[in-house]
Coordinates of C-alpha atoms in Angstrom, one line a residue:
X819 CA -24.0 -19.9 -76.9
X820 CA -27.2 -20.2 -79.0
X821 CA -26.7 -24.0 -79.2
X822 CA -26.3 -24.6 -75.5
X823 CA -30.0 -25.1 -74.6
X824 CA -30.3 -27.7 -77.4
X825 CA -27.2 -29.5 -76.3
X826 CA -28.5 -29.6 -72.7
X827 CA -31.9 -30.8 -73.7
X828 CA -30.3 -33.6 -75.8
X829 CA -28.1 -34.6 -72.8
X830 CA -31.1 -34.7 -70.6
X831 CA -33.1 -37.0 -72.9
X832 CA -30.1 -39.3 -73.2
X833 CA -29.7 -39.3 -69.4
X834 CA -33.3 -40.1 -68.9
X835 CA -33.1 -43.1 -71.2
X836 CA -29.9 -44.3 -69.6
X837 CA -30.6 -44.0 -65.8
X838 CA -33.6 -44.7 -63.6
X839 CA -32.5 -42.2 -61.0
X840 CA -33.7 -39.1 -63.0
X841 CA -36.8 -37.8 -61.2
X842 CA -40.1 -38.0 -63.0
X843 CA -40.9 -35.2 -65.4
X844 CA -44.4 -33.9 -64.7
X845 CA -46.0 -30.8 -63.4
X846 CA -45.1 -31.6 -59.8
X847 CA -41.5 -32.8 -59.8
X848 CA -38.6 -30.8 -61.1
X849 CA -36.6 -32.8 -63.6
X850 CA -32.9 -33.2 -63.2
X851 CA -30.1 -35.7 -63.7
X852 CA -28.4 -36.3 -60.3
X853 CA -24.8 -35.3 -59.6
X854 CA -22.9 -38.5 -59.0
X855 CA -20.5 -37.3 -56.2
X856 CA -19.8 -34.4 -53.9
X857 CA -17.0 -32.0 -54.6
X858 CA -13.7 -33.0 -52.9
X859 CA -12.2 -30.8 -50.1
X860 CA -8.5 -30.1 -50.5
X861 CA -6.3 -27.3 -49.2
X862 CA -6.2 -24.4 -51.6
X863 CA -8.9 -25.9 -53.9
X864 CA -11.9 -23.8 -54.8
X865 CA -14.2 -25.9 -57.0
X866 CA -17.3 -24.6 -58.7
X867 CA -20.7 -25.9 -57.5
X868 CA -22.3 -28.7 -59.6
X869 CA -26.0 -28.6 -60.2
X870 CA -28.0 -31.6 -61.5
X871 CA -28.6 -31.6 -65.2
X872 CA -31.7 -29.6 -66.0
X873 CA -31.3 -27.1 -63.1
X874 CA -30.0 -23.6 -63.3
X875 CA -29.4 -21.0 -60.7
X876 CA -29.4 -17.2 -60.6
X877 CA -27.6 -15.0 -58.1
X878 CA -30.2 -12.8 -56.3
X879 CA -27.8 -11.2 -53.8
X880 CA -24.3 -11.8 -52.6
X881 CA -22.2 -10.7 -49.6
X882 CA -20.6 -7.8 -51.5
X883 CA -24.0 -6.4 -52.5
X884 CA -24.2 -2.9 -50.9
X885 CA -27.2 -2.2 -48.8
X886 CA -29.2 0.7 -50.2
X887 CA -29.5 2.2 -46.7
X888 CA -26.3 1.3 -44.7
X889 CA -26.3 2.0 -40.9
X890 CA -23.0 2.1 -38.9
X891 CA -21.0 -1.0 -39.6
X892 CA -23.9 -2.7 -41.3
X893 CA -23.1 -1.8 -44.9
X894 CA -23.4 -4.8 -47.1
X895 CA -25.6 -7.9 -47.5
X896 CA -23.0 -10.3 -46.1
X897 CA -20.3 -8.1 -44.5
X898 CA -20.1 -5.7 -41.6
X899 CA -17.6 -2.9 -41.8
X900 CA -15.8 -3.7 -38.6
X901 CA -12.5 -3.8 -40.5
X902 CA -12.4 -1.1 -43.1
X903 CA -10.4 -1.2 -46.3
X904 CA -7.1 0.7 -45.9
X905 CA -7.9 2.6 -49.1
X906 CA -11.5 3.5 -48.3
X907 CA -12.8 3.4 -44.8
X908 CA -16.4 3.4 -46.1
X909 CA -15.8 -0.1 -47.5
X910 CA -15.2 -3.3 -45.6
X911 CA -12.0 -5.3 -46.1
X912 CA -13.6 -8.4 -47.6
X913 CA -10.4 -10.4 -48.0
X914 CA -7.0 -9.8 -46.4
X915 CA -5.4 -6.7 -47.8
X916 CA -1.9 -7.6 -46.5
X917 CA -0.1 -10.9 -46.0
X918 CA 2.0 -9.3 -43.3
X919 CA -1.0 -8.5 -41.1
X920 CA -3.9 -10.5 -42.5
X921 CA -7.4 -9.4 -41.3
X922 CA -10.9 -9.2 -42.8
X923 CA -14.3 -7.9 -42.1
X924 CA -17.0 -9.9 -40.3
X925 CA -19.1 -12.1 -42.6
X926 CA -22.7 -12.1 -41.5
X927 CA -23.9 -15.4 -42.9
X928 CA -27.5 -14.7 -44.2
X929 CA -29.5 -17.7 -43.1
X930 CA -33.1 -18.9 -43.5
X931 CA -35.0 -17.3 -46.3
X932 CA -38.7 -16.3 -46.2
X933 CA -40.4 -15.4 -49.5
X934 CA -43.5 -13.2 -49.6
X935 CA -45.5 -11.5 -52.3
X936 CA -46.7 -8.2 -50.9
X937 CA -48.1 -5.0 -52.4
X938 CA -47.5 -1.4 -51.6
X939 CA -44.1 -2.1 -49.9
X940 CA -42.0 1.0 -49.2
X941 CA -38.3 1.5 -48.7
X942 CA -35.7 4.2 -48.0
X943 CA -36.3 5.7 -51.5
X944 CA -39.8 7.1 -51.3
X945 CA -40.0 7.6 -55.0
X946 CA -39.1 4.1 -56.0
X947 CA -41.4 1.2 -56.8
X948 CA -40.0 -1.8 -55.0
X949 CA -42.3 -4.3 -56.8
X950 CA -44.2 -7.2 -55.1
X951 CA -41.7 -10.1 -54.6
X952 CA -39.5 -10.1 -51.6
X953 CA -37.1 -12.5 -49.8
X954 CA -36.4 -11.8 -46.1
X955 CA -33.5 -13.2 -44.1
X956 CA -31.8 -12.7 -40.7
X957 CA -28.0 -12.9 -40.4
X958 CA -26.4 -15.5 -38.2
X959 CA -23.0 -13.8 -37.4
X960 CA -22.0 -10.3 -36.4
X961 CA -19.3 -8.2 -35.0
X962 CA -19.1 -6.6 -31.6
X963 CA -20.3 -7.5 -28.2
X964 CA -23.2 -8.2 -28.2
X965 CA -22.9 -9.4 -31.8
X966 CA -24.7 -7.1 -34.2
X967 CA -27.5 -8.9 -36.0
X968 CA -29.9 -7.5 -38.6
X969 CA -32.8 -8.2 -40.9
X970 CA -32.6 -7.7 -44.6
X971 CA -35.1 -7.8 -47.5
X972 CA -34.0 -8.8 -51.1
X973 CA -36.2 -6.8 -53.5
X974 CA -36.4 -9.4 -56.3
X975 CA -38.1 -6.9 -58.7
X976 CA -35.7 -4.1 -58.0
X977 CA -32.6 -2.7 -59.8
X978 CA -29.1 -3.0 -58.5
X979 CA -29.2 0.2 -56.4
X980 CA -32.3 -0.9 -54.6
X981 CA -31.7 -4.7 -54.5
X982 CA -31.2 -5.1 -50.7
X983 CA -32.9 -3.1 -48.0
X984 CA -31.7 -3.0 -44.4
X985 CA -35.0 -3.5 -42.5
X986 CA -33.8 -3.3 -38.9
X987 CA -30.7 -3.5 -36.6
X988 CA -32.5 -2.7 -33.3
X989 CA -35.7 -3.9 -31.7
X990 CA -38.6 -1.8 -30.5
X991 CA -36.9 -1.2 -27.1
X992 CA -33.8 0.1 -29.0
X993 CA -31.7 -3.0 -28.1
X994 CA -29.3 -4.3 -30.8
X995 CA -30.9 -7.2 -32.6
X996 CA -29.3 -10.6 -31.8
X997 CA -27.8 -12.6 -34.6
X998 CA -30.6 -14.6 -36.3
X999 CA -30.9 -18.2 -37.7
X1000 CA -34.5 -19.1 -38.5
X1001 CA -37.4 -17.2 -40.0
X1002 CA -41.0 -17.8 -41.1
X1003 CA -44.2 -15.7 -41.7
X1004 CA -47.1 -16.0 -39.3
X1005 CA -50.1 -15.0 -41.4
X1006 CA -52.4 -14.6 -38.4
X1007 CA -50.0 -12.3 -36.5
X1008 CA -48.9 -10.7 -39.8
X1009 CA -45.4 -10.9 -38.5
X1010 CA -42.1 -12.4 -39.5
X1011 CA -40.9 -14.7 -36.8
X1012 CA -37.1 -14.7 -36.2
X1013 CA -35.1 -17.2 -34.1
X1014 CA -31.6 -17.1 -32.6
X1015 CA -29.5 -20.2 -32.2
X1016 CA -28.5 -18.9 -28.8
X1017 CA -30.2 -20.0 -25.6
X1018 CA -30.0 -16.5 -24.1
X1019 CA -31.0 -14.5 -27.1
X1020 CA -34.6 -13.3 -27.8
X1021 CA -37.1 -14.7 -30.2
X1022 CA -38.5 -11.9 -32.3
X1023 CA -41.6 -10.9 -34.2
X1024 CA -41.0 -8.3 -37.0
X1025 CA -43.3 -6.4 -39.3
X1026 CA -42.7 -6.9 -43.0
X1027 CA -43.0 -3.2 -43.9
X1028 CA -40.1 -0.8 -44.0
X1029 CA -38.7 0.1 -41.5
X1030 CA -39.5 -3.1 -39.7
X1031 CA -40.6 -3.0 -36.1
X1032 CA -39.0 -5.8 -34.2
X1033 CA -40.5 -7.1 -30.9
X1034 CA -39.1 -9.6 -28.3
X1035 CA -41.7 -12.3 -27.9
X1036 CA -39.7 -14.6 -25.7
X1037 CA -42.1 -14.1 -22.8
X1038 CA -44.4 -16.6 -24.6
X1039 CA -42.3 -18.5 -27.1
X1040 CA -39.2 -18.6 -24.9
X1041 CA -35.5 -18.4 -25.6
X1042 CA -33.4 -21.4 -26.7
X1043 CA -31.0 -22.6 -29.4
X1044 CA -34.0 -22.2 -31.7
X1045 CA -33.4 -22.5 -35.5
X1046 CA -36.4 -23.9 -37.4
X1047 CA -39.8 -22.3 -37.0
X1048 CA -43.0 -23.2 -38.8
X1049 CA -46.7 -22.5 -38.6
X1050 CA -49.4 -25.1 -38.9
X1051 CA -53.1 -24.6 -40.0
X1052 CA -54.3 -24.2 -36.4
X1053 CA -52.0 -21.3 -35.9
X1054 CA -49.5 -23.3 -33.7
X1055 CA -45.8 -22.7 -34.1
X1056 CA -43.4 -25.6 -34.3
X1057 CA -39.9 -24.8 -33.2
X1058 CA -36.8 -26.9 -33.7
X1059 CA -33.8 -26.3 -31.4
X1060 CA -30.1 -26.8 -32.1
X1061 CA -27.9 -26.9 -29.0
X1062 CA -24.9 -29.2 -28.9
X1063 CA -24.7 -31.4 -25.8
X1064 CA -21.7 -32.3 -23.6
X1065 CA -19.2 -34.9 -24.9
X1066 CA -19.7 -38.5 -23.9
X1067 CA -16.9 -40.2 -21.9
X1068 CA -14.2 -38.1 -23.5
X1069 CA -15.2 -38.9 -27.1
X1070 CA -16.5 -36.9 -30.0
X1071 CA -20.0 -38.2 -29.4
X1072 CA -22.4 -35.6 -28.0
X1073 CA -25.2 -36.2 -25.6
X1074 CA -28.5 -35.3 -27.2
X1075 CA -29.5 -31.8 -25.9
X1076 CA -32.0 -30.2 -28.3
X1077 CA -35.8 -30.3 -28.3
X1078 CA -38.7 -30.0 -30.6
X1079 CA -41.3 -27.5 -29.4
X1080 CA -44.9 -26.5 -30.2
X1081 CA -46.2 -23.1 -29.2
X1082 CA -50.0 -23.2 -28.9
X1083 CA -51.3 -19.6 -28.8
X1084 CA -54.4 -18.6 -26.8
X1085 CA -55.8 -17.6 -30.2
X1086 CA -54.3 -17.7 -33.6
X1087 CA -51.7 -15.0 -34.1
X1088 CA -51.3 -14.3 -30.3
X1089 CA -47.6 -14.1 -29.6
X1090 CA -47.9 -13.0 -26.0
X1091 CA -50.3 -15.5 -24.5
X1092 CA -50.0 -19.2 -25.0
X1093 CA -48.5 -22.5 -24.0
X1094 CA -45.1 -23.9 -25.0
X1095 CA -44.9 -27.7 -25.2
X1096 CA -42.0 -30.1 -25.9
X1097 CA -42.1 -33.4 -27.7
X1098 CA -41.8 -36.5 -25.5
X1099 CA -41.0 -39.9 -27.0
X1100 CA -42.1 -43.0 -25.1
X1101 CA -40.0 -46.2 -25.1
X1102 CA -43.0 -48.0 -23.4
X1103 CA -46.3 -46.7 -22.0
X1104 CA -45.5 -44.0 -19.4
X1105 CA -41.8 -44.4 -19.9
X1106 CA -40.2 -41.4 -21.7
X1107 CA -36.8 -41.3 -23.3
X1108 CA -35.2 -38.4 -21.3
X1109 CA -32.0 -36.5 -21.3
X1110 CA -30.5 -38.5 -18.5
X1111 CA -31.4 -41.8 -20.2
X1112 CA -29.1 -40.9 -23.1
X1113 CA -26.0 -40.0 -21.2
X1114 CA -24.1 -43.3 -21.7
X1115 CA -22.3 -44.2 -24.9
X1116 CA -24.6 -46.1 -27.3
X1117 CA -27.5 -45.8 -24.8
X1118 CA -30.1 -48.4 -25.7
X1119 CA -32.9 -45.8 -25.9
X1120 CA -30.9 -43.7 -28.3
X1121 CA -29.9 -46.7 -30.5
X1122 CA -33.5 -47.8 -30.7
X1123 CA -34.8 -44.3 -31.5
X1124 CA -32.4 -44.2 -34.5
X1125 CA -33.4 -47.6 -35.9
X1126 CA -35.7 -48.2 -38.8
X1127 CA -39.1 -49.7 -37.8
X1128 CA -42.5 -48.8 -36.5
X1129 CA -41.1 -46.1 -34.2
X1130 CA -42.4 -44.9 -30.9
X1131 CA -45.4 -43.2 -29.4
X1132 CA -45.2 -39.5 -28.6
X1133 CA -47.0 -36.9 -26.6
X1134 CA -46.6 -33.2 -25.9
X1135 CA -45.7 -32.0 -22.4
X1136 CA -46.1 -28.4 -21.2
X1137 CA -43.0 -26.5 -20.3
X1138 CA -44.4 -23.0 -19.9
X1139 CA -47.9 -21.5 -19.9
X1140 CA -48.3 -17.7 -19.7
X1141 CA -51.6 -18.1 -17.9
X1142 CA -49.7 -19.7 -15.1
X1143 CA -46.1 -18.6 -15.4
X1144 CA -46.5 -15.1 -16.7
X1145 CA -44.8 -13.3 -19.6
X1146 CA -41.2 -12.8 -18.4
X1147 CA -38.7 -14.1 -21.0
X1148 CA -37.5 -17.6 -20.1
X1149 CA -35.0 -20.2 -21.4
X1150 CA -36.9 -23.3 -22.6
X1151 CA -34.1 -25.9 -22.7
X1152 CA -33.9 -26.5 -18.9
X1153 CA -37.7 -26.5 -18.6
X1154 CA -37.9 -29.2 -21.4
X1155 CA -35.4 -31.3 -19.5
X1156 CA -37.3 -30.9 -16.2
X1157 CA -40.5 -32.0 -18.0
X1158 CA -38.8 -35.2 -19.2
X1159 CA -39.1 -34.2 -22.9
X1160 CA -36.9 -36.1 -25.3
X1161 CA -33.8 -34.5 -26.7
X1162 CA -32.2 -35.1 -30.1
X1163 CA -28.8 -34.7 -31.6
X1164 CA -29.1 -31.2 -32.9
X1165 CA -32.3 -31.1 -34.9
X1166 CA -32.3 -28.0 -37.1
X1167 CA -35.4 -27.6 -39.2
X1168 CA -38.7 -29.1 -39.9
X1169 CA -41.5 -28.9 -42.5
X1170 CA -45.0 -30.3 -43.0
X1171 CA -45.7 -32.6 -45.8
X1172 CA -48.0 -30.9 -48.3
X1173 CA -51.4 -32.4 -48.6
X1174 CA -51.2 -34.3 -45.3
X1175 CA -53.4 -31.7 -43.5
X1176 CA -50.5 -30.8 -41.1
X1177 CA -50.5 -34.3 -39.7
X1178 CA -47.0 -35.2 -40.9
X1179 CA -44.0 -33.3 -39.8
X1180 CA -40.5 -34.2 -41.1
X1181 CA -37.4 -32.7 -39.4
X1182 CA -33.7 -33.0 -39.8
X1183 CA -31.1 -34.1 -37.2
X1184 CA -27.6 -32.9 -37.8
X1185 CA -25.8 -35.5 -35.6
X1186 CA -22.2 -35.3 -34.3
X1187 CA -20.6 -34.2 -37.6
X1188 CA -17.4 -36.1 -36.8
X1189 CA -16.3 -39.3 -38.5
X1190 CA -14.7 -40.5 -35.2
X1191 CA -17.9 -40.4 -33.1
X1192 CA -18.4 -43.9 -31.6
X1193 CA -22.2 -43.3 -32.0
X1194 CA -22.1 -43.1 -35.8
X1195 CA -22.8 -46.7 -36.6
X1196 CA -21.8 -48.2 -40.0
X1197 CA -20.3 -45.5 -42.3
X1198 CA -22.3 -46.9 -45.3
X1199 CA -25.6 -47.5 -43.7
X1200 CA -25.6 -45.9 -40.2
X1201 CA -26.7 -49.3 -38.9
X1202 CA -26.1 -49.8 -35.2
X1203 CA -25.5 -46.2 -34.4
X1204 CA -27.0 -43.8 -31.9
X1205 CA -27.6 -40.9 -34.2
X1206 CA -24.0 -39.8 -34.8
X1207 CA -24.7 -39.4 -38.5
X1208 CA -28.1 -37.8 -37.9
X1209 CA -30.9 -38.2 -40.4
X1210 CA -34.6 -37.4 -41.0
X1211 CA -37.4 -38.1 -38.5
X1212 CA -41.1 -38.3 -39.3
X1213 CA -43.7 -37.4 -36.7
X1214 CA -47.3 -38.4 -37.6
X1215 CA -50.4 -37.1 -35.7
X1216 CA -54.1 -37.1 -36.3
X1217 CA -53.9 -33.3 -36.7
X1218 CA -51.6 -30.4 -35.9
X1219 CA -53.0 -29.9 -32.4
X1220 CA -53.2 -33.6 -31.5
X1221 CA -51.8 -34.4 -28.0
X1222 CA -50.2 -37.7 -29.2
X1223 CA -48.6 -39.2 -32.2
X1224 CA -45.9 -41.5 -33.5
X1225 CA -42.3 -40.8 -34.5
X1226 CA -40.0 -42.9 -36.6
X1227 CA -36.8 -42.6 -38.6
X1228 CA -37.6 -41.7 -42.2
X1229 CA -33.9 -41.7 -43.3
X1230 CA -30.9 -42.7 -41.2
X1231 CA -27.8 -40.7 -42.1
X1232 CA -24.4 -42.1 -43.1
X1233 CA -21.0 -40.6 -43.8
X1234 CA -21.9 -39.5 -47.3
X1235 CA -25.2 -38.0 -46.3
X1236 CA -25.0 -36.3 -42.9
X1237 CA -25.2 -33.0 -41.1
X1238 CA -28.6 -32.4 -42.5
X1239 CA -29.9 -28.9 -41.9
X1240 CA -32.5 -26.9 -43.9
X1241 CA -35.4 -28.8 -45.4
X1242 CA -38.2 -27.9 -47.8
X1243 CA -40.7 -29.8 -50.1
X1244 CA -40.2 -29.4 -53.8
X1245 CA -43.5 -31.0 -54.7
X1246 CA -46.2 -33.0 -53.0
X1247 CA -43.8 -35.9 -52.4
X1248 CA -40.3 -34.8 -53.1
X1249 CA -38.4 -33.0 -50.3
X1250 CA -34.9 -31.7 -50.2
X1251 CA -32.6 -31.4 -47.2
X1252 CA -29.1 -29.9 -47.4
X1253 CA -25.9 -30.6 -45.5
X1254 CA -24.0 -28.6 -42.9
X1255 CA -21.3 -31.2 -42.2
X1256 CA -18.6 -28.7 -41.2
X1257 CA -15.0 -28.3 -41.9
X1258 CA -13.8 -31.3 -39.7
X1259 CA -16.1 -33.8 -41.4
X1260 CA -15.4 -32.3 -44.8
X1261 CA -11.7 -33.1 -44.3
X1262 CA -12.4 -36.5 -42.8
X1263 CA -14.6 -37.7 -45.7
X1264 CA -12.8 -35.6 -48.4
X1265 CA -16.2 -34.2 -49.5
X1266 CA -17.9 -30.8 -49.3
X1267 CA -21.6 -30.4 -48.6
X1268 CA -24.5 -31.5 -50.9
X1269 CA -28.2 -31.0 -51.3
X1270 CA -30.3 -34.2 -51.7
X1271 CA -33.9 -35.1 -52.8
X1272 CA -35.9 -37.8 -51.1
X1273 CA -39.3 -39.3 -52.0
X1274 CA -41.6 -38.9 -48.9
X1275 CA -43.5 -42.0 -50.0
X1276 CA -40.5 -44.3 -50.2
X1277 CA -39.1 -46.6 -47.7
X1278 CA -35.3 -46.1 -47.2
X1279 CA -34.8 -49.0 -44.8
X1280 CA -33.7 -51.2 -47.6
X1281 CA -30.6 -49.1 -48.5
X1282 CA -32.0 -46.8 -51.2
X1283 CA -30.3 -43.4 -51.2
X1284 CA -31.5 -39.9 -52.1
X1285 CA -30.6 -38.1 -55.3
X1286 CA -28.0 -35.3 -55.2
X1287 CA -29.2 -32.1 -56.9
X1288 CA -26.3 -30.0 -55.7
X1289 CA -22.6 -30.7 -55.0
X1290 CA -21.7 -27.4 -53.4
X1291 CA -18.3 -25.9 -54.3
X1292 CA -16.1 -23.6 -52.3
X1293 CA -15.5 -20.1 -53.3
X1294 CA -12.1 -18.5 -53.0
X1295 CA -13.1 -16.4 -50.0
X1296 CA -14.2 -19.5 -48.1
X1297 CA -11.1 -21.4 -49.2
X1298 CA -8.9 -18.6 -47.6
X1299 CA -10.9 -18.7 -44.4
X1300 CA -10.7 -22.5 -44.2
X1301 CA -6.9 -22.3 -44.5
X1302 CA -6.5 -19.5 -42.0
X1303 CA -9.1 -20.3 -39.3
X1304 CA -11.3 -17.6 -40.6
X1305 CA -8.8 -15.0 -39.5
X1306 CA -10.1 -15.3 -36.0
X1307 CA -13.7 -14.6 -36.7
X1308 CA -15.2 -16.2 -39.9
X1309 CA -16.2 -19.7 -40.7
X1310 CA -14.4 -21.8 -43.3
X1311 CA -16.0 -24.0 -46.0
X1312 CA -19.2 -23.0 -47.6
X1313 CA -22.4 -24.4 -46.2
X1314 CA -25.9 -24.8 -47.8
X1315 CA -28.7 -23.0 -45.9
X1316 CA -32.0 -21.3 -46.4
X1317 CA -33.5 -23.9 -48.7
X1318 CA -37.1 -22.8 -49.4
X1319 CA -39.8 -23.5 -52.0
X1320 CA -42.8 -21.1 -51.6
X1321 CA -45.4 -19.3 -53.7
X1322 CA -45.1 -16.3 -51.3
X1323 CA -48.8 -16.2 -50.4
X1324 CA -48.9 -14.1 -47.1
X1325 CA -52.5 -15.3 -46.3
X1326 CA -53.5 -18.1 -44.0
X1327 CA -53.8 -20.5 -47.0
X1328 CA -50.1 -19.8 -47.9
X1329 CA -48.7 -21.6 -44.8
X1330 CA -46.0 -24.0 -46.0
X1331 CA -47.6 -27.4 -46.2
X1332 CA -51.1 -26.2 -47.0
X1333 CA -50.6 -26.4 -50.8
X1334 CA -48.6 -28.8 -53.0
X1335 CA -45.7 -27.0 -54.5
X1336 CA -45.8 -26.7 -58.3
X1337 CA -42.4 -25.5 -59.6
X1338 CA -43.7 -25.6 -63.1
X1339 CA -45.9 -22.7 -62.1
X1340 CA -43.8 -19.6 -62.0
X1341 CA -45.4 -18.2 -58.9
X1342 CA -43.6 -21.1 -57.0
X1343 CA -40.0 -20.3 -56.4
X1344 CA -37.0 -22.1 -55.0
X1345 CA -34.2 -20.4 -53.1
X1346 CA -31.1 -21.3 -51.1
X1347 CA -28.0 -19.5 -49.7
X1348 CA -24.4 -20.6 -50.0
X1349 CA -23.4 -19.4 -46.6
X1350 CA -19.9 -18.4 -45.5
X1351 CA -17.3 -17.1 -47.9
X1352 CA -19.0 -14.8 -50.5
X1353 CA -22.5 -15.5 -48.9
X1354 CA -24.5 -15.8 -52.1
X1355 CA -28.3 -16.3 -52.2
X1356 CA -29.5 -18.1 -55.3
X1357 CA -32.8 -18.9 -57.0
X1358 CA -32.9 -22.3 -58.6
X1359 CA -34.7 -22.6 -61.9
X1360 CA -35.8 -26.1 -62.9
X1361 CA -36.5 -27.1 -66.5
X1362 CA -39.9 -28.5 -67.3

């Protein structure tokens, strides 16, 4: 064991000399040797995850980690106890206990991570020092009707008994919390913001202290299939929606049905009074690309939008204003349609490029996640497609509150790089996005999900491809679920989610995108969650 670091270092030096695809080794960019291929997907096969050479990962919590303060069926980090173990009803049945009558507990799928460094934080144990480094997440799945969601806090400095704290299962009005997808920290409101990928579920604001007070703020921010949410330096909130559209002409292609929003508060941190806008893309002056214009297969507007080139002009259109429309919770998607905003094929998350003064926003588009979609385009390049493989879009404006801008494809997906979901910057120029391709596409392409790194300053129109830092495996629990339709409740193959690089600064200068990440500085940390199956949350440790 004592020789392992030396062997690894030697291998890295050799790899650096032999290949040009190793990322630069300096204070900004994490050094790694890319993984050459994704893990294959095969029935009964549970391969280990493969990290790029020079990267390590540490388990910070996993689904079987017991909550220090369980409540009802909410007992563990990644499981609800709706199906107790036959030997001990206090414990959830995490895998089928009997082949004759297979069943298992609800896996909760911890999702987007938010990292904060905070002092004087309390917990259920009043005599315990919980430290200063915390990772918050909502949970995407839940048992019951309505499904039981909850908010957890991983106490990164704590011992095993105090590792995960249950922060809330109900909102301020004593309603069960909906299942949660996205999260971020609003330093002006001093609240965690939590989104639900469900057009009828609330958008929440939650205090970071224990126990968390959770408030429904959808009277101003609206309700939608919201997933990604991000502040800018003006205190605006950028929200990315993920709602699948109807099928096109009986095919596996889906009509774009999800919008990119910007919430402009009446003043910074005001989550009750403000204006919700949606992004509109113009194919020509005064001619927006709308929901109805993308209904036909290979609609020309949609094909053009997904082609490399100079892109299209954009503007923001108002869909709701509390000063005019009041504070009753509303559903944003139909209002965005009525305002002729431009829908995309399931955008999921977005992030501001560090150092760009919040004038450059890059967001992911998941696409159709099916190899048979007639809107995929070429399997190797995506050329000629209408967004079936998804990709990465770049929106450039004069500033975060600008009324107009320009959007273009930064990277067009292909079969081997598709279903892009969470996104975060690793340094000033390097960004990572991770796949959520889904069981169907995993089987079709014989490949599980991967995490990739792009150079934000590069031009990918010529066919260059990102570097793979993670070829995700599939744990045994997820392999069982994939073979048995999740026993009627759980997802199958593992998925990568919650990718985050942050220094945890809760102040206004700590908004993601304000500073250039420096992973060589230990205060900057890199996290992700291997969702489904064992639901493990990792911290990635790069060598420098």
